[in-house]
PDB file of C-alpha atoms in Angstrom:
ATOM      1  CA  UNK R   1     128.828 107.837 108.456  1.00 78.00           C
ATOM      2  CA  UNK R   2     128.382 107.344 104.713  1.00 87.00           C
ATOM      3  CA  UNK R   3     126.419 109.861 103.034  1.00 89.00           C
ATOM      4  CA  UNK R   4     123.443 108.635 100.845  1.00 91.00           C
ATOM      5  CA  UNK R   5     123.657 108.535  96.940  1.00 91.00           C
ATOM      6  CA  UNK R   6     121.499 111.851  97.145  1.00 92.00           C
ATOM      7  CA  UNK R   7     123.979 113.533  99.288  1.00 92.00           C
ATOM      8  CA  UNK R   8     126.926 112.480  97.413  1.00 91.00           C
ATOM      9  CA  UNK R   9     125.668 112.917  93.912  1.00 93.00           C
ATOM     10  CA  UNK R  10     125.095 116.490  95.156  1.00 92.00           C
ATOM     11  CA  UNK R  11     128.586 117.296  96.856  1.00 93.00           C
ATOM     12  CA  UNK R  12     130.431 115.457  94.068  1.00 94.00           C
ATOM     13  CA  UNK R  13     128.497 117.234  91.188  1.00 94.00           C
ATOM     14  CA  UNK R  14     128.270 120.559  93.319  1.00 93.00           C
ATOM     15  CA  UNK R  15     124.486 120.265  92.988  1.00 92.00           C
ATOM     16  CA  UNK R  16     122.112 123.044  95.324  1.00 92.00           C
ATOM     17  CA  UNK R  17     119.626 121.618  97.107  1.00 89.00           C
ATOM     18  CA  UNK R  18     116.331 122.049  96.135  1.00 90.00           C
ATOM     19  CA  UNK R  19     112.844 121.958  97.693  1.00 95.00           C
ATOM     20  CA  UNK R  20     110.966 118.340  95.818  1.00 96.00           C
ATOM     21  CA  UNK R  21     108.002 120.385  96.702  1.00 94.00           C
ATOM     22  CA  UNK R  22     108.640 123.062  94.429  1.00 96.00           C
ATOM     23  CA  UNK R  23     109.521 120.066  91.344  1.00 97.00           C
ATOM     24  CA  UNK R  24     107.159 119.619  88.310  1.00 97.00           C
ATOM     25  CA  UNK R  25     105.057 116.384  89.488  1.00 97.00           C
ATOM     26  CA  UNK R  26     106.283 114.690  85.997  1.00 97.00           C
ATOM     27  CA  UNK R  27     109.610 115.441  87.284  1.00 97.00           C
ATOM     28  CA  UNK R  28     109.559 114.001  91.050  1.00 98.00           C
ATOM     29  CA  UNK R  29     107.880 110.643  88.795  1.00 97.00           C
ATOM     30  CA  UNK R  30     110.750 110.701  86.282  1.00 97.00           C
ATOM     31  CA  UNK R  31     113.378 110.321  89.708  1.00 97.00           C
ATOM     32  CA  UNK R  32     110.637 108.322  91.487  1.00 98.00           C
ATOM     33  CA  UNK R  33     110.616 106.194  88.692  1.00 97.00           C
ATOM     34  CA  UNK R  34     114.134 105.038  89.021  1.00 97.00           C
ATOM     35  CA  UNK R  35     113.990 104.812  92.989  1.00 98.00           C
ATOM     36  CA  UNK R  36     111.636 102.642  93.586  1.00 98.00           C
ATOM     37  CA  UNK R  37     113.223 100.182  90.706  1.00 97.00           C
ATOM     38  CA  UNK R  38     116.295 100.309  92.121  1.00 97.00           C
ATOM     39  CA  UNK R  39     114.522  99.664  95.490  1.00 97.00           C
ATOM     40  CA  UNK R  40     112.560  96.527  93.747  1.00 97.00           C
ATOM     41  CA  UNK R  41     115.424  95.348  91.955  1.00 97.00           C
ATOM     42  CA  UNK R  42     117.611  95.477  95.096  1.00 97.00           C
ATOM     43  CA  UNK R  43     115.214  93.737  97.133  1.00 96.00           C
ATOM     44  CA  UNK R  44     114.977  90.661  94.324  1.00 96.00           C
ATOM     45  CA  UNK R  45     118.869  90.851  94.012  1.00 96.00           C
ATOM     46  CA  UNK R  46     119.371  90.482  97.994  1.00 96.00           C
ATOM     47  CA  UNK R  47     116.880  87.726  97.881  1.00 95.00           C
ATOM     48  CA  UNK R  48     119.224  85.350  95.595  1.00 94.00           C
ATOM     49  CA  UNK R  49     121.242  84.710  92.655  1.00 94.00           C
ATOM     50  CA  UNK R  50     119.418  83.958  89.639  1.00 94.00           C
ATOM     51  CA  UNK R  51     120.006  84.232  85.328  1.00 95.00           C
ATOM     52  CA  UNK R  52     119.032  87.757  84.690  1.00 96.00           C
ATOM     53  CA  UNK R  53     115.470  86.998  82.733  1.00 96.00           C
ATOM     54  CA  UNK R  54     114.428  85.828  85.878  1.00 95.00           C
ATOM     55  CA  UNK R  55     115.509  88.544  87.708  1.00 96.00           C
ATOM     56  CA  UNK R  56     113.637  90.903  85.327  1.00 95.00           C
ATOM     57  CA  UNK R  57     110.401  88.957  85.386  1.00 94.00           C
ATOM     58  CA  UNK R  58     110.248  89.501  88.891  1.00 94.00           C
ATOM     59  CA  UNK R  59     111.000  93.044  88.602  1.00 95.00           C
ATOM     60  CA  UNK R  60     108.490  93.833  86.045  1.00 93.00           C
ATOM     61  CA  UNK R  61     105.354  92.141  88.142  1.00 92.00           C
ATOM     62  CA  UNK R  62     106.360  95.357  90.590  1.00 93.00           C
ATOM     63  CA  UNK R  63     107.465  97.807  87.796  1.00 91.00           C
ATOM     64  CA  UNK R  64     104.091  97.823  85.881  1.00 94.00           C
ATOM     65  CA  UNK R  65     101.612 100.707  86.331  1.00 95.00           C
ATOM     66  CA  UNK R  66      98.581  98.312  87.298  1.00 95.00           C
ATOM     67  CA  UNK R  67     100.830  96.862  90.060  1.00 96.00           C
ATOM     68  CA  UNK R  68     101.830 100.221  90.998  1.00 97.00           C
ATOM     69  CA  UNK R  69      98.775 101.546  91.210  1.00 97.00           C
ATOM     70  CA  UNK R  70      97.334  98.949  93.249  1.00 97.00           C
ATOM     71  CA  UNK R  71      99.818 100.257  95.953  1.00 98.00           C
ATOM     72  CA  UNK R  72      99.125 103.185  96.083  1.00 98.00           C
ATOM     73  CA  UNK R  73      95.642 102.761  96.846  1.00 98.00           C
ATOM     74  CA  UNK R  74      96.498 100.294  99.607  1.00 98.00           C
ATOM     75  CA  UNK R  75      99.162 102.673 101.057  1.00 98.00           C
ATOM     76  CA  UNK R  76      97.127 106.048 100.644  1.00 97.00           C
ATOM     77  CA  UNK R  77      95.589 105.644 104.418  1.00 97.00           C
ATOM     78  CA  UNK R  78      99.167 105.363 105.644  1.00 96.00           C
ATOM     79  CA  UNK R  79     100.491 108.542 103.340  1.00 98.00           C
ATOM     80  CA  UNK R  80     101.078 111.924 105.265  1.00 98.00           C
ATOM     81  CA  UNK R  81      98.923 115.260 104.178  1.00 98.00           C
ATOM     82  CA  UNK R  82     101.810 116.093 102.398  1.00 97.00           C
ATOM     83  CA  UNK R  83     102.349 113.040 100.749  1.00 98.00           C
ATOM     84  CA  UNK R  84      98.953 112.791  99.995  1.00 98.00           C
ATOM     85  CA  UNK R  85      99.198 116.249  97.907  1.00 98.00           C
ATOM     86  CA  UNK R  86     102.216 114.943  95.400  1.00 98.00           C
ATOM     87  CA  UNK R  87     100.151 112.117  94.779  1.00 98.00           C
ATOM     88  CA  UNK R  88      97.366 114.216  93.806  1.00 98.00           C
ATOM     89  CA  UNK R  89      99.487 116.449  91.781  1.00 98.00           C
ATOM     90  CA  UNK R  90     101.225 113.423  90.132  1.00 97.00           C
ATOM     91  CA  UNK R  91      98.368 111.747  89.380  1.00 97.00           C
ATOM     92  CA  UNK R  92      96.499 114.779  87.736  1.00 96.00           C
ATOM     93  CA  UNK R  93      99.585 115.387  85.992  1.00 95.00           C
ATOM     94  CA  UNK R  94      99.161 115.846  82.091  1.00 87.00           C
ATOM     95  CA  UNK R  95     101.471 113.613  80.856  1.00 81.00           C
ATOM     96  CA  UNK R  96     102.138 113.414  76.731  1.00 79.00           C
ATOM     97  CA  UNK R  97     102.541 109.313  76.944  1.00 80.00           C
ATOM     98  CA  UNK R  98     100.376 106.230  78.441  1.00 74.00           C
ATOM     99  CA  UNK R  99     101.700 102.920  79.306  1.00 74.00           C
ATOM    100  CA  UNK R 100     101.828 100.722  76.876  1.00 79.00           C
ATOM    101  CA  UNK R 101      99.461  98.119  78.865  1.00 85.00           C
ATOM    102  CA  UNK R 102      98.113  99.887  80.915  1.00 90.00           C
ATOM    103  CA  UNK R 103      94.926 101.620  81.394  1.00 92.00           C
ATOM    104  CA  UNK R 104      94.737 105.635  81.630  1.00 92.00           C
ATOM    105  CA  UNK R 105      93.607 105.303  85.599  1.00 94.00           C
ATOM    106  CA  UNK R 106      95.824 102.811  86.370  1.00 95.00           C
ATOM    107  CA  UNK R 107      98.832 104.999  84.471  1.00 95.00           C
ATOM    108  CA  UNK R 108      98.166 108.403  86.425  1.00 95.00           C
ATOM    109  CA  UNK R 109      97.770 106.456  89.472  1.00 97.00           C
ATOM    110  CA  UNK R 110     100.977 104.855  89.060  1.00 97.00           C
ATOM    111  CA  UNK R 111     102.851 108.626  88.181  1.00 97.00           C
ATOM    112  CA  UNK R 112     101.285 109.720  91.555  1.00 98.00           C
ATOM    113  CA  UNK R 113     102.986 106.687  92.873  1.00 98.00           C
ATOM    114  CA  UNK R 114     106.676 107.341  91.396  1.00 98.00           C
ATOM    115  CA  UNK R 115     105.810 111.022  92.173  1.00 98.00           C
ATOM    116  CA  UNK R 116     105.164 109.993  95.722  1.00 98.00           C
ATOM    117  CA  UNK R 117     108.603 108.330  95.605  1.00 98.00           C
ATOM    118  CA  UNK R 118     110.562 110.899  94.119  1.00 98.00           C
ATOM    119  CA  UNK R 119     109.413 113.048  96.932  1.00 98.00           C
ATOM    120  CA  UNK R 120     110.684 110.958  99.489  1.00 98.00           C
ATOM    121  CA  UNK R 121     113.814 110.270  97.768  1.00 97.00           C
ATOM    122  CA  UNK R 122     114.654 114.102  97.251  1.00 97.00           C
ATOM    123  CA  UNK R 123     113.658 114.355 100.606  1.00 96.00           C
ATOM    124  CA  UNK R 124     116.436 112.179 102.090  1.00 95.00           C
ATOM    125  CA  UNK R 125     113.427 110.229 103.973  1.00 96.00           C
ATOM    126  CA  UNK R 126     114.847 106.702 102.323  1.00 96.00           C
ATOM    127  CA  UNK R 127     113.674 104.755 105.131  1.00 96.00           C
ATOM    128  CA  UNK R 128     110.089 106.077 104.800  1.00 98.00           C
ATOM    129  CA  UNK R 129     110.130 105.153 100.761  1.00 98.00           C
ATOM    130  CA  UNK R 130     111.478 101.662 101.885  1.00 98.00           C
ATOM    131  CA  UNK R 131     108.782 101.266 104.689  1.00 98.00           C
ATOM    132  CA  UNK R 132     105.929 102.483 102.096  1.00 98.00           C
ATOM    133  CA  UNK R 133     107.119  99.768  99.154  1.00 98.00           C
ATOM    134  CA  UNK R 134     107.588  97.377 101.504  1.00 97.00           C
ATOM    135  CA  UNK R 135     103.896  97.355 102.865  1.00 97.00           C
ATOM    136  CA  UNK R 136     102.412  98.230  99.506  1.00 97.00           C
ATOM    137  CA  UNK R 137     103.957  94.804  98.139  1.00 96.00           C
ATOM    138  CA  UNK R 138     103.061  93.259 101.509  1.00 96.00           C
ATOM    139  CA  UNK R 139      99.397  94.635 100.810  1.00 97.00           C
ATOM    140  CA  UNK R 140      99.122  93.832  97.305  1.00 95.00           C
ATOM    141  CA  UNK R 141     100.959  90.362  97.613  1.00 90.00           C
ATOM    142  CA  UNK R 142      99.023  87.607  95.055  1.00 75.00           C
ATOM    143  CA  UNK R 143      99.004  83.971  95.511  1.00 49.00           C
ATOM    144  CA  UNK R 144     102.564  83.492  94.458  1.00 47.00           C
ATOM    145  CA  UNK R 145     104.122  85.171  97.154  1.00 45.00           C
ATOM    146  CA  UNK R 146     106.202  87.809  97.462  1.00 45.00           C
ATOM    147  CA  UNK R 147     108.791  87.385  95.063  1.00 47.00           C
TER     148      UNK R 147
END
């Protein structure tokens, strides 16, 4: 069985495990970050060949804090007690930058989001982080589908 990129990148770089519960919030965001764009990007990739600006413009409609924190609000019946609590501590996170266009609500709730992700991805629980961006794009789908 292959190992996951977590797994490996530990063995390979003779990493220790450690507990995501016991990360910085900021910290599980700043991984959680990257996961779930590699997850979106992925997803677009898998769905077809395109020029790359396209690619990207997809990407970004699920990258942006607004977009992310729509999801999380339509996921957070579905997120375990646990889960719940790094969202919390993500979102009321003091963080030294804002999104650019974003709005301060809509930026914590998106680091609660990532932080949410980075949890799971730490975890090893890859299929639950899959299942959860799947329905919160399912949730939060507009009129143009879900690209």
């Amino acid at each position: 069985m292959e190992k996951s990129l977590r797994e490996l990148t530990g063995d390979v770089f003779s990493l220790p495990e450690t507990d995501p519960a016991q990360l910085s919030p900021l910290t599980l965001a700043y991984i959680g970050d990257a996961v779930y764009e590699l997850v979106i990007r992925t997803v677009i990739v898998r769905r077809g060949n395109a020029p790359v600006n396209r690619l990207n413009r997809k990407a970004v409609k699920y990258a942006c804090a607004k977009k992310q924190a729509e999801m999380i609000a339509a996921l957070t019946p579905d997120l375990t007690d646990a889960e719940k609590a790094i969202y919390r501590r993500g979102r009321n996170a003091t963080s030294h930058t804002k999104a650019k266009n974003a709005t301060t609500a809509d930026y914590r709730k998106a680091t609660g989001f990532e932080a949410v992700m980075g949890y799971l991805y730490l975890k090893g629980e890859t299929d639950r982080l899959v299942r959860l961006v799947k329905a919160g794009a399912d949730r939060t789908a507009d009129d143009e589908g879900n690209d």
